Short mmCIF file of C-alpha atoms and ligand atoms in Angstrom, two decimals:
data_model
loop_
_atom_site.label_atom_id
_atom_site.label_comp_id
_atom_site.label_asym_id
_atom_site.label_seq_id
_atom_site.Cartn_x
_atom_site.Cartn_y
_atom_site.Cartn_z
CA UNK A 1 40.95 44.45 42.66
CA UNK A 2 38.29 41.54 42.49
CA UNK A 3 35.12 42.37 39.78
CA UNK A 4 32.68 40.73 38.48
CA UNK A 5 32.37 41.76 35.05
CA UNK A 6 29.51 41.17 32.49
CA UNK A 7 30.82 41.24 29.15
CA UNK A 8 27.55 40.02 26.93
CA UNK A 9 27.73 39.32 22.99
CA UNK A 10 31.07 37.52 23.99
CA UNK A 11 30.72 34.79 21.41
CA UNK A 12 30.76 37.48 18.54
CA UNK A 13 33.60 38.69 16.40
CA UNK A 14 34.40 41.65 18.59
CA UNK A 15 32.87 40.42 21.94
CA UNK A 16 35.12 37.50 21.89
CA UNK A 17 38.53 39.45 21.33
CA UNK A 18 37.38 41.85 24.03
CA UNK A 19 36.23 38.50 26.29
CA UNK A 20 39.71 37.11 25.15
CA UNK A 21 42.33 40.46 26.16
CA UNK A 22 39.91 40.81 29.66
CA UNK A 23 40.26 37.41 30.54
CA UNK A 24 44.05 37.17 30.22
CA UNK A 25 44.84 40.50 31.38
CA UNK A 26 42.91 40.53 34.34
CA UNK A 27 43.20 37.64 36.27
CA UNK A 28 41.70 38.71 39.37
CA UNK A 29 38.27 40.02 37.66
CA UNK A 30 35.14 37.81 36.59
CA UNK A 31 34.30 37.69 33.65
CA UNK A 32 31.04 36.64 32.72
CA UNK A 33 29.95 36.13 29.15
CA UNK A 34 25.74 36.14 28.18
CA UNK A 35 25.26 35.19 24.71
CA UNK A 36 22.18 34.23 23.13
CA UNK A 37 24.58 32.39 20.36
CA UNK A 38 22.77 33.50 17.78
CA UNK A 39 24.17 32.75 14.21
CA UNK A 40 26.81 35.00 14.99
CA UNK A 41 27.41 33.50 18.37
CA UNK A 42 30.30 31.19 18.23
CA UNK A 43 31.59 29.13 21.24
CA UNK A 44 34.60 28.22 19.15
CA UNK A 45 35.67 31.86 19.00
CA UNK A 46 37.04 31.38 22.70
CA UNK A 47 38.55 27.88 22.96
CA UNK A 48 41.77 29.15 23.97
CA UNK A 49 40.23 30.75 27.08
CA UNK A 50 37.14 28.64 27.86
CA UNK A 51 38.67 26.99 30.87
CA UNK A 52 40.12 29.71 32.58
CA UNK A 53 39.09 29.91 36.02
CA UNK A 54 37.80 33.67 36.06
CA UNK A 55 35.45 32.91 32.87
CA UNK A 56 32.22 31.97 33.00
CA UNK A 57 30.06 31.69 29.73
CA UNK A 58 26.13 31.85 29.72
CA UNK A 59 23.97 30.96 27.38
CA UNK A 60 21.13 33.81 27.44
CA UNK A 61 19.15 36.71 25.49
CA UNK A 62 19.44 40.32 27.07
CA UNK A 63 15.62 40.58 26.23
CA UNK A 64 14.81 38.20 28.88
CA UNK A 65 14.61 40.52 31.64
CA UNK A 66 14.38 38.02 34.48
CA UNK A 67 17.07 35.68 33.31
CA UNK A 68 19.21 39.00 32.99
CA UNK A 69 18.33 39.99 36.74
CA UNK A 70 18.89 37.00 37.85
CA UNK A 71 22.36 36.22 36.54
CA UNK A 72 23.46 39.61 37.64
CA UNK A 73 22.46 38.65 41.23
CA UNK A 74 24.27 35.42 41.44
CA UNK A 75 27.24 36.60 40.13
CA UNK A 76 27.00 39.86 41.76
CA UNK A 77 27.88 41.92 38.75
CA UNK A 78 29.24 45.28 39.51
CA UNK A 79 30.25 46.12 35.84
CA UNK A 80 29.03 45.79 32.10
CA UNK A 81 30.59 45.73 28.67
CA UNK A 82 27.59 45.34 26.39
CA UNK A 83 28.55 44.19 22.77
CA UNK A 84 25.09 41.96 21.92
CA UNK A 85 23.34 42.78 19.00
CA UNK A 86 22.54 42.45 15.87
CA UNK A 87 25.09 43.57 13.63
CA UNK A 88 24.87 43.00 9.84
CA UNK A 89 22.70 45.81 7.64
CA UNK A 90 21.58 43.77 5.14
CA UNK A 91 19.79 41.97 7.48
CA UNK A 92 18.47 44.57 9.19
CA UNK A 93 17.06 45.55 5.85
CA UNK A 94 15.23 42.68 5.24
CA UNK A 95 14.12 42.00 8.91
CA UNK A 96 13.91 45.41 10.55
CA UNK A 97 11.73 44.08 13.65
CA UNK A 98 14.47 41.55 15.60
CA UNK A 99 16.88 44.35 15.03
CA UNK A 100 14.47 46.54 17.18
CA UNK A 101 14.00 43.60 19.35
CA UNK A 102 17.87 42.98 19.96
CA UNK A 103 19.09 46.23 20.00
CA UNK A 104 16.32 48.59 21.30
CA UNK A 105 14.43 46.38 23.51
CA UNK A 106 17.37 44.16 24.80
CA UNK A 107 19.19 46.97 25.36
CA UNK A 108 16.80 48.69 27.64
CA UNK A 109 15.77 45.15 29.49
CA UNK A 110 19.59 44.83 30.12
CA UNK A 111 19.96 48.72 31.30
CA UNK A 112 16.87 48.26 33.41
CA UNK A 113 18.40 45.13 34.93
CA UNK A 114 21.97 46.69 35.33
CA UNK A 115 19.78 49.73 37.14
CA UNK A 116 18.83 47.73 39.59
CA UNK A 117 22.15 46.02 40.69
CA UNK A 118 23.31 49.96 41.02
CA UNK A 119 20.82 50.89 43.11
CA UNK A 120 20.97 47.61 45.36
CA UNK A 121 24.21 48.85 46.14
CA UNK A 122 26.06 46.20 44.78
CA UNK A 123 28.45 49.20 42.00
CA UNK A 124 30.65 51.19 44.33
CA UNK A 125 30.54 55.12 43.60
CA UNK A 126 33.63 55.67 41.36
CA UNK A 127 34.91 52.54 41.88
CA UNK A 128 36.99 51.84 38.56
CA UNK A 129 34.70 49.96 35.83
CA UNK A 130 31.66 50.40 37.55
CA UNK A 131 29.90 51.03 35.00
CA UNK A 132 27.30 50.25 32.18
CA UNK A 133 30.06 50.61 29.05
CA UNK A 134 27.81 50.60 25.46
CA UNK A 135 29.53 49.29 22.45
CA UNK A 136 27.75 51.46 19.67
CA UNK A 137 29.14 52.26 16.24
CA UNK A 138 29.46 55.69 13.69
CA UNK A 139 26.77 54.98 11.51
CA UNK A 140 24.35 56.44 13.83
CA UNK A 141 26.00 59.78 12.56
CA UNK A 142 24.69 58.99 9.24
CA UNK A 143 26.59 59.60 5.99
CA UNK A 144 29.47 62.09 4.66
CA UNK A 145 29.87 63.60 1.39
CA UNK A 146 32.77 62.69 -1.14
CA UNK A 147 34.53 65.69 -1.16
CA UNK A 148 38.16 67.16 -2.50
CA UNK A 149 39.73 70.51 -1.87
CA UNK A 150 40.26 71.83 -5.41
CA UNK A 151 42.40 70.56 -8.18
CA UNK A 152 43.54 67.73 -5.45
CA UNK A 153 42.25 64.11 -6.31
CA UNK A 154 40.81 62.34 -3.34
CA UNK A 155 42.39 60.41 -1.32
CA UNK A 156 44.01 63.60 0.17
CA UNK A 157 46.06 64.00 2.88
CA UNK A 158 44.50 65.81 5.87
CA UNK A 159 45.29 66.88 9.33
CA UNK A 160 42.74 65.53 11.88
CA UNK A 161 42.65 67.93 15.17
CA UNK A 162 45.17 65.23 16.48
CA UNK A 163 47.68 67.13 14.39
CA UNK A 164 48.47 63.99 12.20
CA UNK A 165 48.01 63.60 8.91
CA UNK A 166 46.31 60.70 7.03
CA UNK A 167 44.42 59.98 4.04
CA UNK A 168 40.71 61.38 3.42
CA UNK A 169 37.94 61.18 1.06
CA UNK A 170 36.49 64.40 2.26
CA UNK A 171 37.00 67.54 4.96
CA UNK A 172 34.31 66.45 7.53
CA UNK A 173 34.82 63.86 9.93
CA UNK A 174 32.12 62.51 12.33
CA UNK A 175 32.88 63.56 16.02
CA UNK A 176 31.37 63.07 19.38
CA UNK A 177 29.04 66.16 18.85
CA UNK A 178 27.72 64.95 15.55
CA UNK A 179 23.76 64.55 15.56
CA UNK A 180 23.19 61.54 15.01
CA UNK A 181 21.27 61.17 11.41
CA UNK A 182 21.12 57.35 10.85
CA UNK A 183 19.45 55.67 7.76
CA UNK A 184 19.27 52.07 8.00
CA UNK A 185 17.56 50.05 9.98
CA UNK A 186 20.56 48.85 11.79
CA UNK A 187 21.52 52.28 12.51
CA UNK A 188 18.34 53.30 13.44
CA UNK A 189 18.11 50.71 16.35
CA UNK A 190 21.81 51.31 17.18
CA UNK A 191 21.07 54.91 17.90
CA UNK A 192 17.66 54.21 19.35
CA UNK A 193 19.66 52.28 22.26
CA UNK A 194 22.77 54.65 22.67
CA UNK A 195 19.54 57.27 23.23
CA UNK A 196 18.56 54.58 26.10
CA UNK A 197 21.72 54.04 27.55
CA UNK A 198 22.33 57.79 28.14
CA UNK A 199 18.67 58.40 29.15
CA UNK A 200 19.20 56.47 32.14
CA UNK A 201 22.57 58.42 33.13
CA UNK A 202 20.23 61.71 32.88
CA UNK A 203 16.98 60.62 34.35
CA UNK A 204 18.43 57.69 37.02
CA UNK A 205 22.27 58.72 37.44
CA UNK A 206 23.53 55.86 36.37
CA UNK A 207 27.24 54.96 35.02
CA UNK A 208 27.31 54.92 31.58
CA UNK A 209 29.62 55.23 28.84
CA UNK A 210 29.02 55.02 25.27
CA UNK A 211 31.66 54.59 22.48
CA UNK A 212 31.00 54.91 18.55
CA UNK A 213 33.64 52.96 16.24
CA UNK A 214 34.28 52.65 12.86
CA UNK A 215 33.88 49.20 10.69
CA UNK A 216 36.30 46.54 12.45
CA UNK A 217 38.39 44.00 10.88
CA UNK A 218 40.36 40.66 11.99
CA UNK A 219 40.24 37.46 12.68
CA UNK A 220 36.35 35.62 13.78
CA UNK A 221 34.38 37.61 11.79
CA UNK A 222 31.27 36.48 10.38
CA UNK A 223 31.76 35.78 6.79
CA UNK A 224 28.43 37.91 5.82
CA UNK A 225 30.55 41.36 5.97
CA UNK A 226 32.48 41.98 3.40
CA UNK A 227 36.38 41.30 3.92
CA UNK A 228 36.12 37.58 5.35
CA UNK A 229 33.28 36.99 2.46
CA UNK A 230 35.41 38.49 0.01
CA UNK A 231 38.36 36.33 1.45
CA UNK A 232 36.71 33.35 1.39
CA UNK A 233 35.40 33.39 -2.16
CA UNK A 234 38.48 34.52 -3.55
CA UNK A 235 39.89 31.31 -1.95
CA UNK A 236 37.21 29.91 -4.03
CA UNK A 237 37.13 31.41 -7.08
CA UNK A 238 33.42 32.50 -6.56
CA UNK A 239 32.09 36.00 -7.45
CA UNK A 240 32.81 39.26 -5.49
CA UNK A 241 29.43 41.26 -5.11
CA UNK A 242 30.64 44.96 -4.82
CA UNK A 243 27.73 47.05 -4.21
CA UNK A 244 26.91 49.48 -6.80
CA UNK A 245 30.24 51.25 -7.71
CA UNK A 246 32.26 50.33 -5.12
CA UNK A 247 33.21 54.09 -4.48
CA UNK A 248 31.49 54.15 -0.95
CA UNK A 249 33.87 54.61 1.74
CA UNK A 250 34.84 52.69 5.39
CA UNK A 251 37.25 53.53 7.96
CA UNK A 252 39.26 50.34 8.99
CA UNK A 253 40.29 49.40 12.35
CA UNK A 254 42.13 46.30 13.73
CA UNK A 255 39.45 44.29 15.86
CA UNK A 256 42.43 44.45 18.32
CA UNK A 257 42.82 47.59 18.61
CA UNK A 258 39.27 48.20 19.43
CA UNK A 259 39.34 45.67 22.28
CA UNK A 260 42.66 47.89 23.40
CA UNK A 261 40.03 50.80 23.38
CA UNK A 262 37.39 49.81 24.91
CA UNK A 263 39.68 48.38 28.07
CA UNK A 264 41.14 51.44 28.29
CA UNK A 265 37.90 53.63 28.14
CA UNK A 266 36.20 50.85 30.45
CA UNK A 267 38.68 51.69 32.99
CA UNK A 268 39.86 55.41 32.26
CA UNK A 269 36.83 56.78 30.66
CA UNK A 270 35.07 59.59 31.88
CA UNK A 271 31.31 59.07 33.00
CA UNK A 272 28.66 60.14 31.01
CA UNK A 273 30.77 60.61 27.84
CA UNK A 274 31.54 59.32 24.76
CA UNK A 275 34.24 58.54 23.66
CA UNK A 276 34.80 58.04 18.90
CA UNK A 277 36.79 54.88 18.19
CA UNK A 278 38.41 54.78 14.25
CA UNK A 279 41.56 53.94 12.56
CA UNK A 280 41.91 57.24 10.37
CA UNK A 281 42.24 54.75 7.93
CA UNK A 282 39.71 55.11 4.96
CA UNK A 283 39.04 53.26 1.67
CA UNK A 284 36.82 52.73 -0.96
CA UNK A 285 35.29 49.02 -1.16
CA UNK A 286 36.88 48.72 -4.49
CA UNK A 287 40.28 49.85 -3.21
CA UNK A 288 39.94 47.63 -0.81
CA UNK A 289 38.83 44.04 -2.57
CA UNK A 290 41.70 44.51 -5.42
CA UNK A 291 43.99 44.44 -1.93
CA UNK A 292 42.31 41.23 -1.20
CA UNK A 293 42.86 40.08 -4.33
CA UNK A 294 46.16 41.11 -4.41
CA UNK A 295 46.41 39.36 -1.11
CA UNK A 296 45.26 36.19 -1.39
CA UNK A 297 46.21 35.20 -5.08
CA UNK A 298 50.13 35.82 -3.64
CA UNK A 299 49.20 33.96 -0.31
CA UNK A 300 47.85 30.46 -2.38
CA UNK A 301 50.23 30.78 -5.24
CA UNK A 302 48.12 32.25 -7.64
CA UNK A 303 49.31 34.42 -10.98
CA UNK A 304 48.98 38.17 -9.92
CA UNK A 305 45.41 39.25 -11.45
CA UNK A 306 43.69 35.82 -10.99
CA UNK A 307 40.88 36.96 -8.86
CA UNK A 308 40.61 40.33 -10.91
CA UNK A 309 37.24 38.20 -12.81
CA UNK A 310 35.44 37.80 -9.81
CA UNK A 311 34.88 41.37 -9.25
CA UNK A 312 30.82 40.99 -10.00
CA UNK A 313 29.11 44.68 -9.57
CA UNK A 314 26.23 44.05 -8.45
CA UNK A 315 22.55 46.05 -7.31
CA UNK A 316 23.32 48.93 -4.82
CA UNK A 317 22.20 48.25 -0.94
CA UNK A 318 19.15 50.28 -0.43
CA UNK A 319 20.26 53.36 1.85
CA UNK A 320 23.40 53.13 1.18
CA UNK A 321 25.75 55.07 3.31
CA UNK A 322 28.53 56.82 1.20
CA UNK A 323 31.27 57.50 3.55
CA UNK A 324 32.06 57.36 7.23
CA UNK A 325 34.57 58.85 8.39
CA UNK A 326 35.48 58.95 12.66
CA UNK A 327 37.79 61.55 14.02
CA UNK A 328 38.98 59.30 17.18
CA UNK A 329 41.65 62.64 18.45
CA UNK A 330 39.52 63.11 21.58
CA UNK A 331 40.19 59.21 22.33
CA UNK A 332 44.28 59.94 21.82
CA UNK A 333 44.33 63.53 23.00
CA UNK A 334 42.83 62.21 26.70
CA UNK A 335 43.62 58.73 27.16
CA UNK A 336 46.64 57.72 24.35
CA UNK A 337 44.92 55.46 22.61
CA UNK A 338 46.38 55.22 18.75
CA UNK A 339 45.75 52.40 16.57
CA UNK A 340 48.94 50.06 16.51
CA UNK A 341 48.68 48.14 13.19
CA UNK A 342 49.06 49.59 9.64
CA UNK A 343 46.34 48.63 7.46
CA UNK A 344 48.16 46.73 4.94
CA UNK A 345 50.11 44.89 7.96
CA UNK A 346 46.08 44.06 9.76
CA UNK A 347 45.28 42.84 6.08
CA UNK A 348 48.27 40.57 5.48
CA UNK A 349 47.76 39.24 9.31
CA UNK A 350 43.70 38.76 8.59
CA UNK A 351 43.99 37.37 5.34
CA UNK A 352 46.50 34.86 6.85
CA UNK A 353 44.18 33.93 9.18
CA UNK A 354 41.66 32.97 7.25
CA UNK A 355 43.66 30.90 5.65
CA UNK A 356 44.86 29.12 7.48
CA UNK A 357 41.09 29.02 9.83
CA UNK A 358 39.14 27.02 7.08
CA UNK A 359 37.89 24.76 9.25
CA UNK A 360 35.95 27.81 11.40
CA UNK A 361 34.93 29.19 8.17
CA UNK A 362 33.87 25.83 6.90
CA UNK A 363 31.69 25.53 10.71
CA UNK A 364 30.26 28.60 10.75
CA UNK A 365 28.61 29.00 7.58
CA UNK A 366 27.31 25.07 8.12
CA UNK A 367 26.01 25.55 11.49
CA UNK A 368 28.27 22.69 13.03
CA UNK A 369 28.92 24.92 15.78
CA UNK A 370 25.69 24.62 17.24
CA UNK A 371 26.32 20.85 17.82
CA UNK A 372 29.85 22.16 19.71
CA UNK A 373 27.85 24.50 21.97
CA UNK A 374 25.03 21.17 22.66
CA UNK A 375 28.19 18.67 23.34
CA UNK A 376 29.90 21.31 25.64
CA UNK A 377 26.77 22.67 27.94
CA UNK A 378 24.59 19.68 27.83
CA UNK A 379 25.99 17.09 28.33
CA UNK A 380 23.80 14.21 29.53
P1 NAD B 1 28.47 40.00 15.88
O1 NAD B 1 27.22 39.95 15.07
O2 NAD B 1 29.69 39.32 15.38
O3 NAD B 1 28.19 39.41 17.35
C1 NAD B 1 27.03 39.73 18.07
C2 NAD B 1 26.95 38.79 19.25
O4 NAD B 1 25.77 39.13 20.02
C3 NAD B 1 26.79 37.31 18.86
O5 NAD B 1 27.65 36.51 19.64
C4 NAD B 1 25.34 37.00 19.15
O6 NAD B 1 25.11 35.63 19.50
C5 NAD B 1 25.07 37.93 20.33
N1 NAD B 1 23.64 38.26 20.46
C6 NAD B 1 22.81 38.69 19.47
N2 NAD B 1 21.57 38.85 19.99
C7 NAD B 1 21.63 38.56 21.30
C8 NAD B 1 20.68 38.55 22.36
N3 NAD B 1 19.39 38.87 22.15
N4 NAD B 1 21.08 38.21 23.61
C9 NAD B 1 22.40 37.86 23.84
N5 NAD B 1 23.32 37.83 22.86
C10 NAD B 1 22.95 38.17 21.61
O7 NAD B 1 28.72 41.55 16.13
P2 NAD B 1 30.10 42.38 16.18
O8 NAD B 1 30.46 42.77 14.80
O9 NAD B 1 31.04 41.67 17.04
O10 NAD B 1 29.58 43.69 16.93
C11 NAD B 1 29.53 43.74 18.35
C12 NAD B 1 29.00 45.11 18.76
O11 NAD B 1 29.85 46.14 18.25
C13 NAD B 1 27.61 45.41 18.23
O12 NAD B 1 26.90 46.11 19.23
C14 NAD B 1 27.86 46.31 17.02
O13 NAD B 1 26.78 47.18 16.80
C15 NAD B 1 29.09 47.05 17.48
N6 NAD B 1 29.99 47.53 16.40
C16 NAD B 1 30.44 46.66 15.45
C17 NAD B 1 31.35 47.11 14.49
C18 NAD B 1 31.90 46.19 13.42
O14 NAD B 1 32.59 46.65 12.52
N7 NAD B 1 31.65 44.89 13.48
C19 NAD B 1 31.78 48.44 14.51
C20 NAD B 1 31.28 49.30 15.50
C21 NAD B 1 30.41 48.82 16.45
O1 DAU B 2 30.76 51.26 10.55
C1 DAU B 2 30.63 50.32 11.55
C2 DAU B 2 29.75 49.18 11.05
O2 DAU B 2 30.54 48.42 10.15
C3 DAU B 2 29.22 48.28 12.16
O3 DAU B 2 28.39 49.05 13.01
C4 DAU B 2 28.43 47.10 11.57
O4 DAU B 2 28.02 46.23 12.61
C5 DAU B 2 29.34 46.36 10.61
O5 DAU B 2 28.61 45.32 9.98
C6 DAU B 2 29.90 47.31 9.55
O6 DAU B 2 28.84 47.78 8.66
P1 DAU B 2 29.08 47.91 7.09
O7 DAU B 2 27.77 47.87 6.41
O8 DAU B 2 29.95 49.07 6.78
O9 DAU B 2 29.94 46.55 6.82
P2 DAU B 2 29.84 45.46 5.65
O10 DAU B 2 31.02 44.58 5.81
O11 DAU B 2 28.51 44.84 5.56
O12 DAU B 2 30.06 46.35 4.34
C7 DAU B 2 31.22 47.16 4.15
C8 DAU B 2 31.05 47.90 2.83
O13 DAU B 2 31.13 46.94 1.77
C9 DAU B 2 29.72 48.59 2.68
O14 DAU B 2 29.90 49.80 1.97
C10 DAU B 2 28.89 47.62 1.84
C11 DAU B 2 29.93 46.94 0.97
N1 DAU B 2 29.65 45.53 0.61
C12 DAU B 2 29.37 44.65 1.62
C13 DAU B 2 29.09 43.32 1.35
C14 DAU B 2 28.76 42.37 2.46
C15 DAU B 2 29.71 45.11 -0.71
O15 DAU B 2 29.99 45.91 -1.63
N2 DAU B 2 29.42 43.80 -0.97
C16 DAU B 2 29.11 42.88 0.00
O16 DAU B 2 28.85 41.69 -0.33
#
């Protein structure tokens, strides 16, 4: 089947893996990526695929209605995968307004652009794909409690409606039908736009899909979160800023596994839903950076314990969220999807990776990259 699919926040740690597994897998689709490259845009992310003859990279901002409309014409676009944003709360702490810009506003210039390709006729009814698939994330739920059953230390083990058992810090779990409560910025303007993408399935009929998934890890991530930060400076013997305690609690996913997900929901979902993506894998931060530690002083040949003194506790993030936790059964109960990697296996593999990826670490956080993207597109 020939599509022509939009795929935009491509150059970004998940967008890319997701630009990546659609590009090889599908040879007979499209796939077009629009990126503003912002500092999280990264053209390097996708040099193994950047000459492939069904991709197509754009340079552009989904807030520029026009340009959106316009690329969507020309390459008759009859789908959309819609990653672009801004992603990073700390940020969106300190500069609130371009994360209502991005998220809220581009959001709704892209939906209104996508709107009209529909109604021009160009998205077949139930055609497989077309549709306008938003990439949105759990902590538009808001925060869960730390909680234990009695006389049982947390982590406990559990039993998620799935029927499996994993490890929990606490009996609730967010799920589809959770109202969404969020508290940061970020979150805010994360659920501001799911609230537009559905909006125009109610009011306009239009295709949509929305999926909410917990914090991702892997290779190509910026190193502003914390496990390729925490990585790098371990490599470098530089301080480890834990947040308050460290007690708060993540799920972890496999960046890969997500981009599994969202394929399969892109193509199997059901219209109009939504669909929780999560690894049923939680941890508290400090669990998690003594891991790292563990990880990396093996990996470089370091005693056991070296990085132990870098663990720096340092002032709390304002808001700060205590525990997410996704319950991603609906996602395995009606389409199969399980996460395939353990978490220590996904650490070992990303740890590895970074590595042995200095250089990219090395470009990213110096902004050489940018001089890539100007040698690549304009030439001359
Ligand atoms: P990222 O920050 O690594 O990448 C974002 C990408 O969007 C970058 O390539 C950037 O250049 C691009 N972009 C930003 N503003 C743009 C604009 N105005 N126009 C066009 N492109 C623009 O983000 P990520 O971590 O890969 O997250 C991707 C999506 O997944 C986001 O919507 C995020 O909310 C969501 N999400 C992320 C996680 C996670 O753990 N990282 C978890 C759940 C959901
Ligand atoms: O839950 C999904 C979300 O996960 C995504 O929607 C966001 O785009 C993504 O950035 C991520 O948000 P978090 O805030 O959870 O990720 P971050 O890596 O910034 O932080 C993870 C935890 O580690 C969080 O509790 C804050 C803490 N932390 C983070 C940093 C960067 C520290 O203690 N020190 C740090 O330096």
């Amino acid at each position: 089947m020939k599509r022509n699919i939009m795929i935009t926040g491509g150059a970004g740690f998940i967008g890319s893996h997701v630009v990546r597994l659609f590009v090889n897998k599908y040879p007979d689709y499209h796939i077009v990526n629009v990126d503003k490259l912002t500092y999280a845009g990264n053209l390097a992310n996708l040099r193994d695929v950047e000459s492939a003859p069904n991709y197509t990279f754009i340079k552009a901002d989904i807030c520029d209605f026009d340009g959106i409309c316009r690329i969507m014409q020309e390459h008759d676009i009859d789908g959309i995968i819609h990653l672009a944003a801004e992603s990073h709360v700390d940020r969106s702490i300190k500069d609130p307004f371009t994360f209502a810009k991005t998220n809220v506003l581009g959001t709704l210039s892209l939906l209104q652009a996508a709107r009209l390709a529909w109604e021009d006729g160009g998205w077949k009814k139930g055609d497989v794909g077309c549709r306008f698939y938003h990439i949105s994330t759990d902590e538009v739920y808001g925060a869960l409690e730390l909680s234990e059953p009695e006389g049982v230390e947390p982590p406990f083990t559990t039993k998620a409606s799935s029927g499996k058992h994993h490890l929990a810090y606490g009996r609730d779990f967010f799920r589809e039908d959770t109202k969404y409560n969020p508290h940061s910025p970020y979150s805010a303007s994360k659920a501001s736009s799911d609230h537009f993408v559905r909006a125009f399935h109610d009011t306009y009929g239009m295709p949509v899909i929305v999926t909410n998934c917990s914090n991702n890890y892997g290779p190509y991530q910026f190193p502003e979160k914390l496990i390729p930060l925490f990585i790098n400076n371990i490599r470098h013997g530089k301080p480890l800023p834990v947040y308050g305690k460290g007690e708060n609690v993540r799920d972890w996913l496999y960046v890969e596994d997500h981009a599994r997900a969202i394929d399969l929901i892109f193509h199997k979902g059901k219209t109009a839903e939504t669909y929780n993506i999560g690894g049923f894998n939680e941890w508290k931060n400090i669990d998690i950076v003594k891991v790292l530690i563990r990880t990396v002083d093996r990996l470089i040949g370091n005693p056991e314990g070296t990085g132990d003194s870098l663990i720096t506790y340092v002032e709390d993030r304002k808001g700060h969220d205590m525990r997410y936790a996704i319950d991603s059964s609906r996602l395995q109960r009606e389409l199969g999807w399980e996460p395939s990697l353990q978490f220590e296996e996904g650490i070992e593999k990303t740890v590895r990776w970074y590595l042995d990826h200095q250089d990219w670490l090395d470009n990213v956080t110096s902004g050489d990259y940018q001089e890539y993207y100007e040698k690549m597109y304009h030439r001359g």
